[in-house]
PDB file of C-alpha atoms in Angstrom:
ATOM      1  CA  MET A 150     -88.503  -7.102 -39.073  1.00  0.00           C
ATOM      2  CA  ILE A 151     -84.966  -6.493 -40.207  1.00  0.00           C
ATOM      3  CA  SER A 152     -83.144  -5.241 -37.296  1.00  0.00           C
ATOM      4  CA  ASP A 153     -80.051  -4.015 -38.291  1.00  0.00           C
ATOM      5  CA  ILE A 154     -78.902  -1.814 -42.032  1.00  0.00           C
ATOM      6  CA  VAL A 155     -75.707   0.049 -42.364  1.00  0.00           C
ATOM      7  CA  LEU A 156     -75.973   2.478 -45.658  1.00  0.00           C
ATOM      8  CA  THR A 157     -73.348   4.622 -47.030  1.00  0.00           C
ATOM      9  CA  GLY A 158     -73.802   6.932 -49.595  1.00  0.00           C
ATOM     10  CA  VAL A 159     -74.107  10.862 -50.474  1.00  0.00           C
ATOM     11  CA  LEU A 160     -77.329  12.914 -49.124  1.00  0.00           C
ATOM     12  CA  LYS A 161     -79.834  13.981 -51.775  1.00  0.00           C
ATOM     13  CA  GLU A 162     -82.810  15.818 -51.762  1.00  0.00           C
ATOM     14  CA  VAL A 163     -85.813  16.358 -48.895  1.00  0.00           C
ATOM     15  CA  PHE A 164     -89.286  15.205 -49.746  1.00  0.00           C
ATOM     16  CA  ASP A 165     -92.199  16.008 -47.467  1.00  0.00           C
ATOM     17  CA  ASP A 166     -90.468  17.947 -45.121  1.00  0.00           C
ATOM     18  CA  LYS A 167     -88.667  15.188 -43.186  1.00  0.00           C
ATOM     19  CA  PHE A 168     -87.217  12.622 -45.453  1.00  0.00           C
ATOM     20  CA  ARG A 169     -84.195  12.596 -47.655  1.00  0.00           C
ATOM     21  CA  TYR A 170     -82.933  10.454 -50.267  1.00  0.00           C
ATOM     22  CA  VAL A 171     -79.619   8.957 -49.653  1.00  0.00           C
ATOM     23  CA  GLU A 172     -77.903   8.189 -53.225  1.00  0.00           C
ATOM     24  CA  THR A 173     -75.492   4.654 -53.551  1.00  0.00           C
ATOM     25  CA  HIS A 174     -73.460   3.328 -56.238  1.00  0.00           C
ATOM     26  CA  ASN A 175     -73.081  -0.039 -56.588  1.00  0.00           C
ATOM     27  CA  ASN A 176     -70.740  -1.977 -59.242  1.00  0.00           C
ATOM     28  CA  ASP A 177     -72.050  -5.824 -60.355  1.00  0.00           C
ATOM     29  CA  VAL A 178     -69.248  -7.789 -60.175  1.00  0.00           C
ATOM     30  CA  PHE A 179     -70.577  -9.859 -63.387  1.00  0.00           C
ATOM     31  CA  HIS A 180     -70.717  -6.649 -65.268  1.00  0.00           C
ATOM     32  CA  PRO A 181     -68.033  -4.140 -64.140  1.00  0.00           C
ATOM     33  CA  THR A 182     -68.827  -1.581 -66.461  1.00  0.00           C
ATOM     34  CA  GLU A 183     -72.371  -0.554 -65.307  1.00  0.00           C
ATOM     35  CA  ASN A 184     -73.291   1.823 -62.108  1.00  0.00           C
ATOM     36  CA  ILE A 185     -76.144   1.074 -60.378  1.00  0.00           C
ATOM     37  CA  VAL A 186     -77.429   4.053 -58.793  1.00  0.00           C
ATOM     38  CA  SER A 187     -80.227   3.589 -55.955  1.00  0.00           C
ATOM     39  CA  LYS A 188     -81.684   6.411 -54.193  1.00  0.00           C
ATOM     40  CA  ILE A 189     -82.995   5.285 -51.045  1.00  0.00           C
ATOM     41  CA  PRO A 190     -85.714   7.146 -49.008  1.00  0.00           C
ATOM     42  CA  VAL A 191     -84.652   7.755 -45.287  1.00  0.00           C
ATOM     43  CA  LEU A 192     -86.147   9.243 -42.173  1.00  0.00           C
ATOM     44  CA  TYR A 193     -84.111  10.415 -39.198  1.00  0.00           C
ATOM     45  CA  TRP A 194     -85.239   8.687 -35.759  1.00  0.00           C
ATOM     46  CA  THR A 195     -86.901  11.914 -34.264  1.00  0.00           C
ATOM     47  CA  ARG A 196     -89.279  11.892 -37.141  1.00  0.00           C
ATOM     48  CA  ASP A 197     -89.500  15.787 -37.257  1.00  0.00           C
ATOM     49  CA  LYS A 198     -88.211  18.018 -39.941  1.00  0.00           C
ATOM     50  CA  ASP A 199     -85.732  20.058 -37.655  1.00  0.00           C
ATOM     51  CA  ASN A 200     -82.754  17.858 -37.320  1.00  0.00           C
ATOM     52  CA  PRO A 201     -78.919  17.855 -38.416  1.00  0.00           C
ATOM     53  CA  PHE A 202     -79.789  15.091 -41.651  1.00  0.00           C
ATOM     54  CA  ILE A 203     -81.876  17.299 -43.002  1.00  0.00           C
ATOM     55  CA  LYS A 204     -79.916  20.273 -42.350  1.00  0.00           C
ATOM     56  CA  ALA A 205     -76.574  18.526 -43.827  1.00  0.00           C
ATOM     57  CA  ALA A 206     -75.558  19.796 -47.510  1.00  0.00           C
ATOM     58  CA  GLU A 207     -76.602  18.171 -50.456  1.00  0.00           C
ATOM     59  CA  ASN A 208     -73.896  15.618 -51.775  1.00  0.00           C
ATOM     60  CA  THR A 209     -72.331  15.142 -47.895  1.00  0.00           C
ATOM     61  CA  PHE A 210     -71.080  11.480 -47.424  1.00  0.00           C
ATOM     62  CA  VAL A 211     -73.395   9.875 -44.862  1.00  0.00           C
ATOM     63  CA  ILE A 212     -72.808   6.335 -43.102  1.00  0.00           C
ATOM     64  CA  ILE A 213     -76.265   5.345 -41.584  1.00  0.00           C
ATOM     65  CA  ARG A 214     -77.391   2.496 -39.244  1.00  0.00           C
ATOM     66  CA  GLY A 215     -80.707   1.829 -39.072  1.00  0.00           C
ATOM     67  CA  HIS A 216     -83.359  -0.613 -39.610  1.00  0.00           C
ATOM     68  CA  LEU A 217     -86.266  -1.184 -42.053  1.00  0.00           C
ATOM     69  CA  GLU A 218     -90.059   0.708 -41.857  1.00  0.00           C
ATOM     70  CA  SER A 219     -92.670   0.781 -43.980  1.00  0.00           C
ATOM     71  CA  ASP A 220     -96.088   2.979 -44.057  1.00  0.00           C
ATOM     72  CA  GLY A 221     -98.703   3.520 -46.650  1.00  0.00           C
ATOM     73  CA  LYS A 222     -97.525   6.614 -48.372  1.00  0.00           C
ATOM     74  CA  HIS A 223     -93.841   6.160 -48.371  1.00  0.00           C
ATOM     75  CA  GLY A 224     -93.342   2.101 -48.735  1.00  0.00           C
ATOM     76  CA  LEU A 225     -90.102   0.991 -47.701  1.00  0.00           C
ATOM     77  CA  TYR A 226     -87.518   3.177 -45.824  1.00  0.00           C
ATOM     78  CA  VAL A 227     -84.267   3.335 -43.774  1.00  0.00           C
ATOM     79  CA  LEU A 228     -85.255   4.613 -40.237  1.00  0.00           C
ATOM     80  CA  VAL A 229     -81.884   6.669 -39.216  1.00  0.00           C
ATOM     81  CA  GLU A 230     -80.524   5.569 -35.648  1.00  0.00           C
ATOM     82  CA  THR A 231     -77.289   6.997 -36.003  1.00  0.00           C
ATOM     83  CA  VAL A 232     -75.806   8.938 -38.652  1.00  0.00           C
ATOM     84  CA  GLN A 233     -71.898   9.725 -39.366  1.00  0.00           C
ATOM     85  CA  PHE A 234     -71.245  12.803 -41.676  1.00  0.00           C
ATOM     86  CA  GLY A 235     -68.218  12.539 -43.839  1.00  0.00           C
ATOM     87  CA  LYS A 236     -66.662  15.284 -46.294  1.00  0.00           C
TER      88      LYS A 236
END
């Protein structure tokens, strides 16, 4: 198991009532003109649909610490242990 992940990005749409995408942008040092965008599925640690992570506005910058989990429906996702919201 991967026990610790730090993820930075912006909040995107909610799906399946309790999951949310976090969009990250990465630059490839070998191809500096390419901007690689990833949408990573994320679930808040309480696993419910009424939490501050779901209620936060779209395009809010976040710093997330968590770990990887998976299930048959969503595949691999990040389970949020702590989150900090930016502006």
